PDB file of C-alpha atoms and ligand atoms in Angstrom:
ATOM      1  CA  MET A1341       0.000   0.000   0.000  1.00 55.00           C
ATOM      2  CA  THR A1342       1.385   3.428  -0.887  1.00 60.00           C
ATOM      3  CA  HIS A1343       0.677   6.620   0.998  1.00 81.00           C
ATOM      4  CA  ASP A1344       1.219  10.327   0.635  1.00 95.00           C
ATOM      5  CA  THR A1345       4.604  11.353   1.959  1.00 98.00           C
ATOM      6  CA  TRP A1346       4.965  14.832   3.492  1.00 98.00           C
ATOM      7  CA  ILE A1347       8.388  16.403   3.912  1.00 98.00           C
ATOM      8  CA  ILE A1348       7.888  19.087   6.550  1.00 98.00           C
ATOM      9  CA  LEU A1349      10.596  21.753   6.813  1.00 98.00           C
ATOM     10  CA  GLY A1350      10.645  23.655  10.103  1.00 98.00           C
ATOM     11  CA  ALA A1351       8.727  20.805  11.717  1.00 98.00           C
ATOM     12  CA  SER A1352       9.291  22.198  15.237  1.00 98.00           C
ATOM     13  CA  SER A1353       7.150  25.216  14.351  1.00 97.00           C
ATOM     14  CA  THR A1354       3.856  25.416  16.168  1.00 97.00           C
ATOM     15  CA  LEU A1355       1.972  25.608  12.863  1.00 98.00           C
ATOM     16  CA  ALA A1356       3.944  22.665  11.425  1.00 98.00           C
ATOM     17  CA  ARG A1357       3.244  20.471  14.466  1.00 98.00           C
ATOM     18  CA  ASP A1358      -0.467  20.996  14.032  1.00 98.00           C
ATOM     19  CA  PHE A1359      -0.297  20.307  10.289  1.00 98.00           C
ATOM     20  CA  ALA A1360       1.785  17.143  10.904  1.00 98.00           C
ATOM     21  CA  ARG A1361      -0.812  15.858  13.370  1.00 98.00           C
ATOM     22  CA  SER A1362      -3.526  16.377  10.788  1.00 98.00           C
ATOM     23  CA  VAL A1363      -1.843  14.562   7.878  1.00 98.00           C
ATOM     24  CA  ALA A1364      -0.673  11.796  10.248  1.00 98.00           C
ATOM     25  CA  GLN A1365      -4.307  11.078  11.080  1.00 97.00           C
ATOM     26  CA  ASP A1366      -4.837  10.401   7.349  1.00 96.00           C
ATOM     27  CA  GLY A1367      -2.048   7.823   7.391  1.00 96.00           C
ATOM     28  CA  ALA A1368       0.603   9.862   5.565  1.00 97.00           C
ATOM     29  CA  ALA A1369       4.312   9.104   5.931  1.00 97.00           C
ATOM     30  CA  LEU A1370       6.214  12.031   7.455  1.00 98.00           C
ATOM     31  CA  ILE A1371       9.773  13.260   7.030  1.00 98.00           C
ATOM     32  CA  LEU A1372      10.077  15.811   9.826  1.00 98.00           C
ATOM     33  CA  CYS A1373      12.979  18.203   9.239  1.00 99.00           C
ATOM     34  CA  GLY A1374      14.399  20.856  11.506  1.00 98.00           C
ATOM     35  CA  ARG A1375      17.092  21.912  13.951  1.00 98.00           C
ATOM     36  CA  ARG A1376      15.702  20.714  17.295  1.00 98.00           C
ATOM     37  CA  ILE A1377      15.877  16.937  16.950  1.00 98.00           C
ATOM     38  CA  ASP A1378      14.396  16.218  20.426  1.00 98.00           C
ATOM     39  CA  ASP A1379      11.331  18.248  19.561  1.00 98.00           C
ATOM     40  CA  LEU A1380      10.983  16.500  16.190  1.00 98.00           C
ATOM     41  CA  GLU A1381      11.272  13.070  17.863  1.00 98.00           C
ATOM     42  CA  ALA A1382       8.331  13.957  20.102  1.00 98.00           C
ATOM     43  CA  THR A1383       6.273  15.026  17.073  1.00 98.00           C
ATOM     44  CA  ALA A1384       7.255  11.800  15.261  1.00 98.00           C
ATOM     45  CA  ALA A1385       6.108   9.675  18.221  1.00 98.00           C
ATOM     46  CA  ASP A1386       2.840  11.582  18.354  1.00 98.00           C
ATOM     47  CA  ALA A1387       2.359  11.190  14.578  1.00 98.00           C
ATOM     48  CA  ALA A1388       2.983   7.440  14.763  1.00 98.00           C
ATOM     49  CA  ALA A1389       0.424   7.130  17.566  1.00 98.00           C
ATOM     50  CA  ARG A1390      -2.114   8.989  15.429  1.00 97.00           C
ATOM     51  CA  GLY A1391      -1.726   6.653  12.449  1.00 97.00           C
ATOM     52  CA  ALA A1392       1.174   7.950  10.346  1.00 97.00           C
ATOM     53  CA  ALA A1393       2.471   5.247   8.005  1.00 96.00           C
ATOM     54  CA  GLN A1394       5.979   6.273   9.047  1.00 96.00           C
ATOM     55  CA  ALA A1395       7.541   9.242  10.812  1.00 98.00           C
ATOM     56  CA  GLN A1396      11.236   9.922  10.460  1.00 98.00           C
ATOM     57  CA  VAL A1397      13.288  12.827  11.719  1.00 98.00           C
ATOM     58  CA  MET A1398      16.046  14.561   9.763  1.00 98.00           C
ATOM     59  CA  ALA A1399      18.352  17.503  10.484  1.00 98.00           C
ATOM     60  CA  PHE A1400      17.619  20.640   8.463  1.00 98.00           C
ATOM     61  CA  ASP A1401      19.103  24.104   8.831  1.00 98.00           C
ATOM     62  CA  ALA A1402      17.909  26.610   6.223  1.00 98.00           C
ATOM     63  CA  ARG A1403      21.262  28.405   6.518  1.00 98.00           C
ATOM     64  CA  ASP A1404      23.255  25.290   5.595  1.00 98.00           C
ATOM     65  CA  PRO A1405      22.302  24.085   2.083  1.00 98.00           C
ATOM     66  CA  ASP A1406      25.246  21.651   2.113  1.00 98.00           C
ATOM     67  CA  GLY A1407      23.207  19.628   4.616  1.00 97.00           C
ATOM     68  CA  PHE A1408      20.100  19.230   2.406  1.00 98.00           C
ATOM     69  CA  GLN A1409      21.184  16.124   0.456  1.00 98.00           C
ATOM     70  CA  PRO A1410      20.164  13.410   2.993  1.00 98.00           C
ATOM     71  CA  ILE A1411      16.608  14.779   2.969  1.00 98.00           C
ATOM     72  CA  LEU A1412      16.540  14.751  -0.834  1.00 98.00           C
ATOM     73  CA  ASP A1413      17.826  11.158  -0.777  1.00 98.00           C
ATOM     74  CA  ALA A1414      15.026  10.173   1.630  1.00 98.00           C
ATOM     75  CA  ALA A1415      12.509  11.947  -0.634  1.00 98.00           C
ATOM     76  CA  ALA A1416      13.758   9.991  -3.642  1.00 97.00           C
ATOM     77  CA  ARG A1417      13.148   6.707  -1.763  1.00 96.00           C
ATOM     78  CA  ALA A1418       9.662   7.708  -0.564  1.00 95.00           C
ATOM     79  CA  PRO A1419       6.862   5.702  -2.156  1.00 86.00           C
ATOM     80  CA  GLY A1420       3.556   7.223  -3.200  1.00 88.00           C
ATOM     81  CA  THR A1421       2.803  10.885  -3.765  1.00 96.00           C
ATOM     82  CA  LEU A1422       5.559  13.206  -2.618  1.00 98.00           C
ATOM     83  CA  ASN A1423       4.618  16.528  -0.998  1.00 98.00           C
ATOM     84  CA  CYS A1424       6.533  19.231   0.850  1.00 98.00           C
ATOM     85  CA  ALA A1425       5.340  21.848   3.345  1.00 99.00           C
ATOM     86  CA  VAL A1426       7.655  24.701   4.342  1.00 99.00           C
ATOM     87  CA  PHE A1427       7.044  26.281   7.743  1.00 98.00           C
ATOM     88  CA  VAL A1428      10.584  27.592   8.342  1.00 98.00           C
ATOM     89  CA  GLY A1429      10.780  31.236   9.274  1.00 98.00           C
ATOM     90  CA  SER A1430      12.202  33.753  11.734  1.00 97.00           C
ATOM     91  CA  MET A1431      11.126  37.278  12.596  1.00 96.00           C
ATOM     92  CA  PRO A1432      13.680  39.269  14.602  1.00 97.00           C
ATOM     93  CA  ALA A1433      12.313  42.617  15.777  1.00 96.00           C
ATOM     94  CA  GLN A1434      12.969  45.353  13.222  1.00 96.00           C
ATOM     95  CA  ASP A1435      14.788  47.506  15.792  1.00 97.00           C
ATOM     96  CA  ALA A1436      17.066  44.548  16.636  1.00 98.00           C
ATOM     97  CA  ILE A1437      17.911  44.266  12.928  1.00 98.00           C
ATOM     98  CA  ASP A1438      18.493  48.025  12.692  1.00 97.00           C
ATOM     99  CA  ALA A1439      20.945  47.727  15.594  1.00 98.00           C
ATOM    100  CA  ASP A1440      22.675  44.652  14.108  1.00 98.00           C
ATOM    101  CA  PRO A1441      22.403  44.627  10.301  1.00 98.00           C
ATOM    102  CA  ALA A1442      24.057  41.191  10.148  1.00 97.00           C
ATOM    103  CA  LEU A1443      20.614  39.855  11.169  1.00 98.00           C
ATOM    104  CA  VAL A1444      19.347  40.790   7.686  1.00 98.00           C
ATOM    105  CA  ASP A1445      21.165  37.854   6.071  1.00 98.00           C
ATOM    106  CA  GLY A1446      19.844  35.222   8.487  1.00 98.00           C
ATOM    107  CA  THR A1447      16.286  36.536   8.241  1.00 98.00           C
ATOM    108  CA  ILE A1448      16.381  36.283   4.449  1.00 98.00           C
ATOM    109  CA  ALA A1449      17.986  32.819   4.584  1.00 98.00           C
ATOM    110  CA  ASP A1450      15.388  31.458   7.035  1.00 98.00           C
ATOM    111  CA  ASN A1451      12.339  32.860   5.250  1.00 98.00           C
ATOM    112  CA  PHE A1452      13.387  32.849   1.611  1.00 98.00           C
ATOM    113  CA  THR A1453      16.706  31.692   0.223  1.00 98.00           C
ATOM    114  CA  GLY A1454      17.080  28.516   2.349  1.00 98.00           C
ATOM    115  CA  PRO A1455      13.572  27.212   1.554  1.00 98.00           C
ATOM    116  CA  ALA A1456      13.911  28.347  -2.099  1.00 98.00           C
ATOM    117  CA  ARG A1457      17.196  26.465  -2.473  1.00 98.00           C
ATOM    118  CA  PHE A1458      15.639  23.305  -1.023  1.00 99.00           C
ATOM    119  CA  LEU A1459      12.501  23.509  -3.185  1.00 98.00           C
ATOM    120  CA  THR A1460      14.606  24.134  -6.300  1.00 98.00           C
ATOM    121  CA  LEU A1461      16.517  20.918  -5.570  1.00 98.00           C
ATOM    122  CA  LEU A1462      13.282  19.000  -4.882  1.00 98.00           C
ATOM    123  CA  ALA A1463      11.327  20.327  -7.889  1.00 98.00           C
ATOM    124  CA  PRO A1464      12.715  17.912 -10.542  1.00 98.00           C
ATOM    125  CA  MET A1465      11.615  14.960  -8.373  1.00 98.00           C
ATOM    126  CA  LEU A1466       8.029  16.220  -8.275  1.00 98.00           C
ATOM    127  CA  GLU A1467       8.112  17.000 -12.000  1.00 97.00           C
ATOM    128  CA  ALA A1468       9.288  13.462 -12.739  1.00 97.00           C
ATOM    129  CA  ARG A1469       6.467  11.984 -10.632  1.00 96.00           C
ATOM    130  CA  GLU A1470       3.951  14.364 -12.232  1.00 97.00           C
ATOM    131  CA  GLY A1471       2.036  15.026  -9.026  1.00 97.00           C
ATOM    132  CA  GLY A1472       2.187  16.063  -5.400  1.00 98.00           C
ATOM    133  CA  ALA A1473       1.915  19.395  -3.676  1.00 98.00           C
ATOM    134  CA  ILE A1474       4.123  22.093  -2.226  1.00 98.00           C
ATOM    135  CA  VAL A1475       2.804  24.248   0.604  1.00 99.00           C
ATOM    136  CA  GLY A1476       4.882  27.379   1.149  1.00 99.00           C
ATOM    137  CA  VAL A1477       4.078  29.358   4.264  1.00 98.00           C
ATOM    138  CA  SER A1478       4.776  32.997   3.506  1.00 98.00           C
ATOM    139  CA  SER A1479       2.971  35.896   5.230  1.00 98.00           C
ATOM    140  CA  VAL A1480       0.688  38.882   4.678  1.00 98.00           C
ATOM    141  CA  ALA A1481       3.804  40.832   5.716  1.00 98.00           C
ATOM    142  CA  GLY A1482       5.197  40.094   2.244  1.00 98.00           C
ATOM    143  CA  ASP A1483       2.372  41.960   0.526  1.00 98.00           C
ATOM    144  CA  ARG A1484       3.748  45.405   1.390  1.00 98.00           C
ATOM    145  CA  GLY A1485       6.898  46.532   3.181  1.00 97.00           C
ATOM    146  CA  ARG A1486       6.017  48.446   6.332  1.00 95.00           C
ATOM    147  CA  LEU A1487       7.770  50.296   9.122  1.00 96.00           C
ATOM    148  CA  GLY A1488       7.466  47.576  11.780  1.00 95.00           C
ATOM    149  CA  ASN A1489       8.989  44.574   9.966  1.00 96.00           C
ATOM    150  CA  TYR A1490      10.269  45.349   6.506  1.00 98.00           C
ATOM    151  CA  VAL A1491      13.216  42.933   6.490  1.00 98.00           C
ATOM    152  CA  TYR A1492      10.952  40.011   7.421  1.00 98.00           C
ATOM    153  CA  GLY A1493       8.368  41.396   4.966  1.00 98.00           C
ATOM    154  CA  GLY A1494      11.011  41.696   2.260  1.00 98.00           C
ATOM    155  CA  ALA A1495      12.085  38.080   2.771  1.00 98.00           C
ATOM    156  CA  LYS A1496       8.473  36.858   2.652  1.00 98.00           C
ATOM    157  CA  ALA A1497       7.829  38.974  -0.477  1.00 98.00           C
ATOM    158  CA  GLY A1498      10.758  37.190  -2.119  1.00 98.00           C
ATOM    159  CA  PHE A1499       9.415  33.797  -1.058  1.00 99.00           C
ATOM    160  CA  THR A1500       5.914  34.669  -2.312  1.00 99.00           C
ATOM    161  CA  ALA A1501       7.284  35.690  -5.736  1.00 98.00           C
ATOM    162  CA  TYR A1502       9.426  32.540  -5.851  1.00 99.00           C
ATOM    163  CA  LEU A1503       6.389  30.350  -5.110  1.00 99.00           C
ATOM    164  CA  SER A1504       4.398  32.108  -7.828  1.00 98.00           C
ATOM    165  CA  GLY A1505       7.072  31.277 -10.400  1.00 98.00           C
ATOM    166  CA  LEU A1506       7.446  27.738  -9.087  1.00 98.00           C
ATOM    167  CA  ARG A1507       3.676  27.255  -9.469  1.00 98.00           C
ATOM    168  CA  ASN A1508       3.977  28.525 -13.047  1.00 98.00           C
ATOM    169  CA  ARG A1509       6.645  25.886 -13.719  1.00 98.00           C
ATOM    170  CA  LEU A1510       5.351  22.887 -11.771  1.00 98.00           C
ATOM    171  CA  GLY A1511       1.674  23.369 -12.636  1.00 98.00           C
ATOM    172  CA  ARG A1512       2.560  22.213 -16.135  1.00 98.00           C
ATOM    173  CA  LYS A1513       3.480  18.809 -14.680  1.00 98.00           C
ATOM    174  CA  GLY A1514       0.459  18.430 -12.423  1.00 98.00           C
ATOM    175  CA  VAL A1515       2.194  19.605  -9.234  1.00 98.00           C
ATOM    176  CA  HIS A1516       0.104  21.882  -7.007  1.00 98.00           C
ATOM    177  CA  VAL A1517       1.910  24.828  -5.383  1.00 98.00           C
ATOM    178  CA  LEU A1518      -0.038  26.544  -2.596  1.00 99.00           C
ATOM    179  CA  THR A1519       1.141  29.876  -1.173  1.00 99.00           C
ATOM    180  CA  VAL A1520      -0.125  30.409   2.363  1.00 99.00           C
ATOM    181  CA  LYS A1521      -0.324  33.956   3.719  1.00 98.00           C
ATOM    182  CA  PRO A1522      -1.280  33.897   7.378  1.00 98.00           C
ATOM    183  CA  GLY A1523      -2.046  37.031   9.332  1.00 97.00           C
ATOM    184  CA  PRO A1524      -1.063  36.912  13.026  1.00 96.00           C
ATOM    185  CA  VAL A1525      -1.406  33.447  14.584  1.00 96.00           C
ATOM    186  CA  ASP A1526      -1.130  32.585  18.248  1.00 91.00           C
ATOM    187  CA  THR A1527       2.351  30.963  18.231  1.00 90.00           C
ATOM    188  CA  PRO A1528       5.769  31.769  19.788  1.00 88.00           C
ATOM    189  CA  MET A1529       6.449  34.058  16.807  1.00 86.00           C
ATOM    190  CA  THR A1530       3.804  36.531  17.966  1.00 86.00           C
ATOM    191  CA  PHE A1531       4.498  36.088  21.697  1.00 83.00           C
ATOM    192  CA  GLY A1532       4.946  39.478  23.375  1.00 81.00           C
ATOM    193  CA  LEU A1533       3.758  41.505  20.374  1.00 81.00           C
ATOM    194  CA  GLY A1534       0.602  42.600  22.197  1.00 80.00           C
ATOM    195  CA  LYS A1535      -2.919  42.489  20.827  1.00 80.00           C
ATOM    196  CA  GLN A1536      -2.933  41.721  17.101  1.00 86.00           C
ATOM    197  CA  PRO A1537      -5.818  42.233  14.639  1.00 89.00           C
ATOM    198  CA  PHE A1538      -7.753  39.218  13.318  1.00 93.00           C
ATOM    199  CA  MET A1539      -5.609  36.744  15.306  1.00 94.00           C
ATOM    200  CA  SER A1540      -5.944  33.077  14.312  1.00 96.00           C
ATOM    201  CA  THR A1541      -4.996  29.718  15.855  1.00 96.00           C
ATOM    202  CA  PRO A1542      -2.776  26.894  14.551  1.00 97.00           C
ATOM    203  CA  GLY A1543      -5.827  24.590  14.281  1.00 98.00           C
ATOM    204  CA  ALA A1544      -7.693  27.083  12.091  1.00 98.00           C
ATOM    205  CA  VAL A1545      -4.638  27.581   9.865  1.00 98.00           C
ATOM    206  CA  THR A1546      -4.263  23.800   9.400  1.00 98.00           C
ATOM    207  CA  ALA A1547      -7.940  23.445   8.520  1.00 98.00           C
ATOM    208  CA  ASP A1548      -7.631  26.259   5.970  1.00 98.00           C
ATOM    209  CA  ILE A1549      -4.493  24.729   4.426  1.00 98.00           C
ATOM    210  CA  ARG A1550      -6.064  21.281   4.106  1.00 98.00           C
ATOM    211  CA  LYS A1551      -9.173  22.758   2.497  1.00 98.00           C
ATOM    212  CA  ALA A1552      -7.070  24.838   0.068  1.00 98.00           C
ATOM    213  CA  LEU A1553      -5.120  21.683  -0.851  1.00 98.00           C
ATOM    214  CA  ARG A1554      -8.339  19.795  -1.592  1.00 98.00           C
ATOM    215  CA  LYS A1555      -9.621  22.688  -3.715  1.00 98.00           C
ATOM    216  CA  LYS A1556      -6.251  23.171  -5.449  1.00 98.00           C
ATOM    217  CA  ARG A1557      -6.178  26.860  -4.513  1.00 98.00           C
ATOM    218  CA  ASN A1558      -3.154  28.946  -5.525  1.00 98.00           C
ATOM    219  CA  VAL A1559      -2.981  31.542  -2.749  1.00 98.00           C
ATOM    220  CA  LEU A1560      -4.563  31.175   0.670  1.00 98.00           C
ATOM    221  CA  TYR A1561      -5.082  34.084   3.044  1.00 98.00           C
ATOM    222  CA  THR A1562      -5.768  32.777   6.548  1.00 98.00           C
ATOM    223  CA  ARG A1563      -7.954  34.211   8.054  1.00 97.00           C
ATOM    224  CA  ALA A1564      -9.876  35.024   4.862  1.00 98.00           C
ATOM    225  CA  ILE A1565     -10.437  38.628   5.985  1.00 98.00           C
ATOM    226  CA  TRP A1566      -6.761  39.311   5.211  1.00 98.00           C
ATOM    227  CA  ARG A1567      -7.373  39.127   1.459  1.00 98.00           C
ATOM    228  CA  PRO A1568      -9.538  42.294   1.316  1.00 98.00           C
ATOM    229  CA  VAL A1569      -7.515  43.958   4.087  1.00 97.00           C
ATOM    230  CA  MET A1570      -4.278  43.505   2.133  1.00 98.00           C
ATOM    231  CA  MET A1571      -5.984  44.587  -1.077  1.00 98.00           C
ATOM    232  CA  VAL A1572      -6.780  47.897   0.631  1.00 98.00           C
ATOM    233  CA  ILE A1573      -3.308  48.212   2.173  1.00 97.00           C
ATOM    234  CA  ARG A1574      -1.653  47.544  -1.209  1.00 98.00           C
ATOM    235  CA  ALA A1575      -3.872  50.199  -2.837  1.00 98.00           C
ATOM    236  CA  ILE A1576      -2.798  53.026  -0.505  1.00 98.00           C
ATOM    237  CA  PRO A1577      -0.701  55.436  -2.597  1.00 98.00           C
ATOM    238  CA  GLU A1578       2.970  55.457  -1.623  1.00 97.00           C
ATOM    239  CA  PRO A1579       3.062  59.205  -0.724  1.00 97.00           C
ATOM    240  CA  ILE A1580       0.393  58.494   1.917  1.00 98.00           C
ATOM    241  CA  PHE A1581       1.640  55.028   2.925  1.00 97.00           C
ATOM    242  CA  LYS A1582       5.144  56.302   3.700  1.00 96.00           C
ATOM    243  CA  LYS A1583       3.726  58.540   6.441  1.00 96.00           C
ATOM    244  CA  MET A1584       1.631  55.769   8.019  1.00 95.00           C
ATOM    245  CA  SER A1585       2.747  53.491  10.877  1.00 90.00           C
ATOM    246  CA  ILE A1586       0.499  50.472  10.397  1.00 86.00           C
TER     247      ILE A1586
HETATM  248  N1  NAP B1741       2.751  33.106  13.847  1.00 60.90           N
HETATM  249  C1  NAP B1741       2.387  34.057  13.006  1.00 60.90           C
HETATM  250  O1  NAP B1741       1.719  35.025  13.376  1.00 60.90           O
HETATM  251  C2  NAP B1741       2.749  33.950  11.545  1.00 60.90           C
HETATM  252  C3  NAP B1741       2.163  34.850  10.657  1.00 60.90           C
HETATM  253  C4  NAP B1741       2.494  34.790   9.306  1.00 60.90           C
HETATM  254  C5  NAP B1741       3.402  33.839   8.878  1.00 60.90           C
HETATM  255  N2  NAP B1741       3.962  32.975   9.768  1.00 60.90           N
HETATM  256  C6  NAP B1741       4.941  32.004   9.266  1.00 60.90           C
HETATM  257  O2  NAP B1741       4.544  30.709   9.651  1.00 60.90           O
HETATM  258  C7  NAP B1741       5.702  29.867   9.716  1.00 60.90           C
HETATM  259  C8  NAP B1741       5.674  29.079  11.007  1.00 60.90           C
HETATM  260  O3  NAP B1741       5.825  29.976  12.093  1.00 60.90           O
HETATM  261  P1  NAP B1741       5.213  29.735  13.568  1.00 60.90           P
HETATM  262  O4  NAP B1741       4.229  30.779  13.820  1.00 60.90           O
HETATM  263  O5  NAP B1741       4.825  28.306  13.708  1.00 60.90           O
HETATM  264  O6  NAP B1741       6.441  30.125  14.476  1.00 60.90           O
HETATM  265  P2  NAP B1741       7.545  29.250  15.206  1.00 60.90           P
HETATM  266  O7  NAP B1741       6.889  28.266  16.118  1.00 60.90           O
HETATM  267  O8  NAP B1741       8.488  30.264  15.777  1.00 60.90           O
HETATM  268  O9  NAP B1741       8.260  28.443  14.019  1.00 60.90           O
HETATM  269  C9  NAP B1741       9.342  28.887  13.281  1.00 60.90           C
HETATM  270  C10 NAP B1741      10.051  27.648  12.785  1.00 60.90           C
HETATM  271  O10 NAP B1741      11.106  28.016  11.883  1.00 60.90           O
HETATM  272  C11 NAP B1741      12.240  27.244  12.263  1.00 60.90           C
HETATM  273  N3  NAP B1741      13.481  27.867  11.816  1.00 60.90           N
HETATM  274  C12 NAP B1741      13.858  29.157  11.961  1.00 60.90           C
HETATM  275  N4  NAP B1741      15.078  29.327  11.413  1.00 60.90           N
HETATM  276  C13 NAP B1741      15.451  28.109  10.911  1.00 60.90           C
HETATM  277  C14 NAP B1741      16.596  27.650  10.222  1.00 60.90           C
HETATM  278  N5  NAP B1741      17.637  28.442   9.933  1.00 60.90           N
HETATM  279  N6  NAP B1741      16.640  26.348   9.860  1.00 60.90           N
HETATM  280  C15 NAP B1741      15.622  25.504  10.150  1.00 60.90           C
HETATM  281  N7  NAP B1741      14.514  25.886  10.820  1.00 60.90           N
HETATM  282  C16 NAP B1741      14.444  27.175  11.183  1.00 60.90           C
HETATM  283  C17 NAP B1741      12.164  27.149  13.758  1.00 60.90           C
HETATM  284  O11 NAP B1741      13.018  26.120  14.191  1.00 60.90           O
HETATM  285  P3  NAP B1741      13.608  26.044  15.687  1.00 60.90           P
HETATM  286  O12 NAP B1741      12.538  25.364  16.498  1.00 60.90           O
HETATM  287  O13 NAP B1741      14.829  25.218  15.513  1.00 60.90           O
HETATM  288  O14 NAP B1741      13.883  27.459  16.137  1.00 60.90           O
HETATM  289  C18 NAP B1741      10.684  26.831  13.910  1.00 60.90           C
HETATM  290  O15 NAP B1741      10.437  25.478  13.654  1.00 60.90           O
HETATM  291  C19 NAP B1741       6.898  30.799   9.565  1.00 60.90           C
HETATM  292  O16 NAP B1741       7.371  30.762   8.247  1.00 60.90           O
HETATM  293  C20 NAP B1741       6.322  32.169   9.848  1.00 60.90           C
HETATM  294  O17 NAP B1741       7.051  33.203   9.225  1.00 60.90           O
HETATM  295  C21 NAP B1741       3.649  33.006  11.091  1.00 60.90           C
END
């Protein structure tokens, strides 16, 4: 019997853990990738208990592309439909980045260039199998650079544009590429940021992602209210926007 296999990058993320639980319940095989192996082992045990066909743990650091090959080798051996979900990301405070510009490089590697390098290496495998899905978790922050987090926003904007092009390429071979743009979600990433508008939960984000996968959607805003909100924010003329602090 063959199953879906999900490679999950950044599998220690709160959103990833919830997503892994959900696909495990459907009997998928999981390749859980990240830096904190102990945390991934706990998620793997939980996934196995929930019905995952298999749950293995592999080291992944977005800043170290030389370490990607073992994951690609495991992907090549995986039976059934191959899928990949990218949850990797980091969001240092903008004032911390302003004080230490070296943080720019790591922020872009975590949110954009590391995941893009991995997906570019994986893409030929999905093309050859003529199926599967890629879920790329970007952010509404990538829709317009703003005062409070423009390095993170810039990295997510790059990742969003990359995913759009990847969809253009892989769609021709029957591979579904879903760009996910969450607004604020109650996870460690938003801890200490104070009250956020239209806050969501990991469970709601997972449900939205799974529905968007079933419906073969291209771009998912979660919560849905963020689509019109960002449409308005993108439409604000630059001479006005540059004086705003939203
Ligand atoms: N929470 C929100 O409000 C929100 C909103 C929009 C978009 N997002 C996006 O959603 C995704 C998941 O975030 P989350 O909310 O679940 O936050 P989280 O729990 O802080 O997860 C971030 C994940 O990224 C991993 N990571 C960071 N740098 C890495 C690197 N160099 N190599 C490998 N893994 C790395 C972290 O691994 P470690 O455990 O090893 O640190 C962690 O698993 C991120 O891409 C984030 O930008 C979140």
